[in-house]
């Protein structure tokens, strides 16, 4: 089934630990995105990639890093987790052809940092 | 700064009609999206408007006025499964999506 997968579904992490959230899409979309969603706030963009080999910073990039080695995968790494990074993380992708550019979302990863 | 405003919560009755408003102030405009998000799930695409006017898609319609920085999502013949959050988002001049906080819609029988 075509779409976006994320792993893990949920995770409890000790502060200071390193964590990588995985995201894979099979739609051959050019662009991929990482968002965090917190109660009462809109989705906030962490990092994005317009095409394989390139990445950019979003609204809230501090404490996070990404890589885009190929079209399908876009992992998000927390180098040293802090409690304020407790959130639901969504990966998304879009064709990025200059048209409607609808973003399609993965199921999310619920991360708790203690 | 960039800002998207929508009501935090709305309540409506099954079978009725509800209108969810969204106002925006962004640096540039390349279209407005509405997404639906059920609790604990991912957002899913509902509609996209880039020109002024009404776009109808089954029970859902979306309206845009670029001069007023205003959009609404109209849901007709409400069903219990329409209970969800509805997210308004604007594609700005850098082709970044700016998201509102969402409107939680509660449907009562």
Tab-separated table of C-alpha atoms in Angstrom:
chain	number	residue	atom	x	y	z
A	1	UNK	CA	0.000	0.000	0.000
A	2	UNK	CA	1.482	3.342	-1.057
A	3	UNK	CA	2.079	5.934	1.607
A	4	UNK	CA	4.328	7.050	4.419
A	5	UNK	CA	5.480	4.927	7.321
A	6	UNK	CA	7.017	6.118	10.556
A	7	UNK	CA	8.820	4.237	13.312
A	8	UNK	CA	8.552	3.854	16.179
A	9	UNK	CA	4.854	4.446	16.855
A	10	UNK	CA	5.697	5.674	20.335
A	11	UNK	CA	8.757	5.941	22.528
A	12	UNK	CA	9.657	6.926	26.071
A	13	UNK	CA	13.163	8.319	26.250
A	14	UNK	CA	15.441	9.465	29.058
A	15	UNK	CA	16.704	13.019	28.809
A	16	UNK	CA	20.155	13.235	27.267
A	17	UNK	CA	19.698	10.154	25.095
A	18	UNK	CA	20.054	10.189	21.328
A	19	UNK	CA	17.043	9.149	19.251
A	20	UNK	CA	16.307	8.764	15.551
A	21	UNK	CA	12.764	8.819	14.232
A	22	UNK	CA	12.411	7.038	10.924
A	23	UNK	CA	10.279	8.039	7.964
A	24	UNK	CA	9.910	6.261	4.626
A	25	UNK	CA	7.659	7.074	1.669
A	26	UNK	CA	7.018	5.031	-1.456
A	27	UNK	CA	5.234	7.659	-3.521
A	28	UNK	CA	8.460	8.953	-5.128
A	29	UNK	CA	7.670	12.418	-3.791
A	30	UNK	CA	10.402	15.008	-4.106
A	31	UNK	CA	9.776	16.891	-0.869
A	32	UNK	CA	9.619	15.620	2.694
A	33	UNK	CA	8.917	17.378	5.977
A	34	UNK	CA	9.106	16.863	9.719
A	35	UNK	CA	6.551	18.551	11.988
A	36	UNK	CA	5.860	18.499	15.672
A	37	UNK	CA	2.348	18.898	17.029
A	38	UNK	CA	1.731	20.119	20.566
A	39	UNK	CA	-1.610	20.650	22.280
A	40	UNK	CA	-3.079	24.053	21.473
A	41	UNK	CA	-0.489	24.833	18.833
A	42	UNK	CA	-0.509	24.347	15.103
A	43	UNK	CA	1.816	21.956	13.349
A	44	UNK	CA	5.297	23.438	13.449
A	45	UNK	CA	7.876	22.664	10.782
A	46	UNK	CA	11.180	21.353	12.114
A	47	UNK	CA	13.129	20.556	8.942
A	48	UNK	CA	12.317	19.936	5.328
A	49	UNK	CA	13.921	18.588	2.183
A	50	UNK	CA	12.870	19.741	-1.281
A	51	UNK	CA	14.775	16.942	-3.000
A	52	UNK	CA	17.205	14.140	-2.189
A	53	UNK	CA	20.552	15.532	-1.055
A	54	UNK	CA	19.191	18.863	0.225
A	55	UNK	CA	17.693	19.903	3.559
A	56	UNK	CA	16.473	23.132	5.118
A	57	UNK	CA	15.524	24.497	8.518
A	58	UNK	CA	11.943	25.143	9.449
A	59	UNK	CA	10.398	27.148	12.252
A	60	UNK	CA	11.769	25.094	15.185
A	61	UNK	CA	14.999	23.330	14.108
A	62	UNK	CA	17.074	23.634	17.295
A	63	UNK	CA	17.973	20.289	18.844
A	64	UNK	CA	17.081	18.345	15.698
A	65	UNK	CA	18.970	17.226	12.607
A	66	UNK	CA	17.931	15.482	9.389
A	67	UNK	CA	19.488	13.845	6.361
A	68	UNK	CA	18.139	12.936	2.924
A	69	UNK	CA	20.438	10.384	1.364
A	70	UNK	CA	17.761	9.122	-1.057
A	71	UNK	CA	14.233	9.931	-2.218
A	72	UNK	CA	12.427	7.556	0.121
A	73	UNK	CA	13.954	8.100	3.565
A	74	UNK	CA	14.054	11.167	5.803
A	75	UNK	CA	15.206	10.368	9.359
A	76	UNK	CA	14.982	12.917	12.176
A	77	UNK	CA	17.612	12.773	14.934
A	78	UNK	CA	17.477	14.237	18.412
A	79	UNK	CA	21.129	14.391	19.450
A	80	UNK	CA	20.469	14.849	23.165
A	81	UNK	CA	16.772	14.733	24.038
A	82	UNK	CA	15.214	17.250	26.449
A	83	UNK	CA	11.736	17.176	28.063
A	84	UNK	CA	10.542	20.084	25.862
A	85	UNK	CA	10.894	17.747	22.891
A	86	UNK	CA	8.006	15.670	24.197
A	87	UNK	CA	5.524	15.864	21.340
A	88	UNK	CA	3.856	14.039	18.486
A	89	UNK	CA	6.071	14.027	15.417
A	90	UNK	CA	4.645	13.785	11.921
A	91	UNK	CA	6.536	13.156	8.727
A	92	UNK	CA	4.944	14.328	5.471
A	93	UNK	CA	5.753	14.351	1.775
A	94	UNK	CA	4.621	16.183	-1.353
A	95	UNK	CA	5.365	16.066	-5.059
A	96	UNK	CA	6.772	19.609	-5.021
A	97	UNK	CA	6.098	20.179	-8.710
A	98	UNK	CA	4.874	23.753	-8.228
A	99	UNK	CA	1.197	22.806	-8.385
A	100	UNK	CA	-1.177	22.109	-5.535
A	101	UNK	CA	1.665	20.498	-3.595
A	102	UNK	CA	-0.616	18.667	-1.209
A	103	UNK	CA	1.234	17.199	1.737
A	104	UNK	CA	0.511	13.636	2.828
A	105	UNK	CA	1.214	12.615	6.392
A	106	UNK	CA	2.563	9.538	8.107
A	107	UNK	CA	0.799	8.109	11.174
A	108	UNK	CA	3.046	9.942	13.637
A	109	UNK	CA	5.439	9.087	16.459
A	110	UNK	CA	4.473	9.942	20.015
A	111	UNK	CA	7.665	10.781	21.902
A	112	UNK	CA	7.931	11.322	25.654
A	113	UNK	CA	11.208	12.605	27.100
A	114	UNK	CA	11.574	12.180	30.840
B	1	UNK	CA	4.651	37.867	11.654
B	2	UNK	CA	2.557	35.170	10.082
B	3	UNK	CA	-0.702	34.234	11.707
B	4	UNK	CA	-3.580	31.843	11.110
B	5	UNK	CA	-6.673	32.212	13.316
B	6	UNK	CA	-9.502	29.729	13.690
B	7	UNK	CA	-11.889	28.988	16.566
B	8	UNK	CA	-10.604	26.540	19.136
B	9	UNK	CA	-13.771	24.477	19.420
B	10	UNK	CA	-17.236	24.266	17.895
B	11	UNK	CA	-20.274	22.110	18.645
B	12	UNK	CA	-22.944	21.099	16.156
B	13	UNK	CA	-25.815	18.632	15.875
B	14	UNK	CA	-25.903	15.538	13.686
B	15	UNK	CA	-27.598	16.309	10.383
B	16	UNK	CA	-27.001	20.052	10.657
B	17	UNK	CA	-24.616	22.409	8.833
B	18	UNK	CA	-21.513	23.995	10.363
B	19	UNK	CA	-19.128	26.652	9.072
B	20	UNK	CA	-15.544	26.786	10.350
B	21	UNK	CA	-13.810	30.099	9.706
B	22	UNK	CA	-10.140	30.800	9.146
B	23	UNK	CA	-8.435	34.178	8.828
B	24	UNK	CA	-4.821	34.571	7.850
B	25	UNK	CA	-1.993	37.070	7.620
B	26	UNK	CA	1.003	35.630	5.818
B	27	UNK	CA	3.987	36.748	3.791
B	28	UNK	CA	2.651	35.900	0.390
B	29	UNK	CA	-0.069	33.490	-0.605
B	30	UNK	CA	0.114	30.399	-2.776
B	31	UNK	CA	-3.031	28.669	-1.682
B	32	UNK	CA	-5.018	27.587	1.367
B	33	UNK	CA	-5.544	24.028	2.557
B	34	UNK	CA	-8.034	22.385	4.874
B	35	UNK	CA	-7.124	19.136	6.578
B	36	UNK	CA	-9.140	16.844	8.845
B	37	UNK	CA	-7.496	15.193	11.833
B	38	UNK	CA	-9.240	12.584	13.961
B	39	UNK	CA	-7.953	12.217	17.507
B	40	UNK	CA	-4.720	10.249	17.607
B	41	UNK	CA	-4.413	10.131	13.841
B	42	UNK	CA	-2.571	11.980	11.080
B	43	UNK	CA	-4.018	14.976	9.234
B	44	UNK	CA	-5.685	14.080	5.930
B	45	UNK	CA	-6.231	16.438	3.001
B	46	UNK	CA	-9.725	17.862	2.467
B	47	UNK	CA	-9.467	20.816	0.103
B	48	UNK	CA	-7.261	23.381	-1.600
B	49	UNK	CA	-8.230	26.898	-2.711
B	50	UNK	CA	-5.995	29.292	-4.596
B	51	UNK	CA	-8.625	31.410	-6.389
B	52	UNK	CA	-11.513	33.309	-4.820
B	53	UNK	CA	-14.784	31.473	-4.589
B	54	UNK	CA	-16.406	28.284	-3.457
B	55	UNK	CA	-15.105	24.776	-4.115
B	56	UNK	CA	-17.623	22.021	-3.485
B	57	UNK	CA	-16.698	18.413	-2.831
B	58	UNK	CA	-19.607	16.284	-1.686
B	59	UNK	CA	-20.759	17.286	1.788
B	60	UNK	CA	-17.741	19.568	2.219
B	61	UNK	CA	-17.219	22.979	0.614
B	62	UNK	CA	-14.396	25.485	1.033
B	63	UNK	CA	-14.534	29.198	0.321
B	64	UNK	CA	-11.717	31.697	-0.162
B	65	UNK	CA	-11.520	35.501	-0.258
B	66	UNK	CA	-7.923	36.556	-0.801
B	67	UNK	CA	-8.684	40.273	-0.406
B	68	UNK	CA	-10.115	39.629	3.058
B	69	UNK	CA	-7.572	36.983	4.081
B	70	UNK	CA	-10.483	34.707	4.879
B	71	UNK	CA	-11.627	31.179	4.257
B	72	UNK	CA	-14.305	28.894	5.587
B	73	UNK	CA	-15.005	25.186	5.517
B	74	UNK	CA	-18.682	24.263	5.272
B	75	UNK	CA	-19.789	20.818	6.374
B	76	UNK	CA	-23.330	19.747	5.475
B	77	UNK	CA	-25.462	16.844	6.719
B	78	UNK	CA	-23.153	16.331	9.651
B	79	UNK	CA	-22.384	12.780	10.689
B	80	UNK	CA	-20.892	11.537	13.943
B	81	UNK	CA	-17.732	10.543	12.048
B	82	UNK	CA	-17.163	14.243	11.252
B	83	UNK	CA	-16.137	14.759	14.874
B	84	UNK	CA	-12.494	15.750	14.420
B	85	UNK	CA	-10.155	18.715	14.346
B	86	UNK	CA	-10.086	20.797	11.186
B	87	UNK	CA	-6.791	22.458	10.329
B	88	UNK	CA	-6.415	25.523	8.125
B	89	UNK	CA	-3.008	26.066	6.484
B	90	UNK	CA	-1.642	28.682	4.080
B	91	UNK	CA	1.186	28.155	1.599
B	92	UNK	CA	3.332	31.280	1.916
B	93	UNK	CA	5.675	32.987	-0.555
B	94	UNK	CA	8.448	30.485	0.275
B	95	UNK	CA	6.067	27.578	-0.345
B	96	UNK	CA	6.091	26.730	3.367
B	97	UNK	CA	2.807	25.689	4.945
B	98	UNK	CA	1.775	27.886	7.876
B	99	UNK	CA	-0.709	26.050	10.101
B	100	UNK	CA	-3.512	27.219	12.331
B	101	UNK	CA	-3.959	25.521	15.713
B	102	UNK	CA	-7.062	23.721	14.474
B	103	UNK	CA	-10.750	23.748	15.322
B	104	UNK	CA	-12.085	20.835	17.325
B	105	UNK	CA	-15.575	19.994	16.041
B	106	UNK	CA	-17.866	18.112	18.413
B	107	UNK	CA	-20.966	16.520	16.885
B	108	UNK	CA	-23.887	15.766	19.193
B	109	UNK	CA	-26.683	13.340	18.341
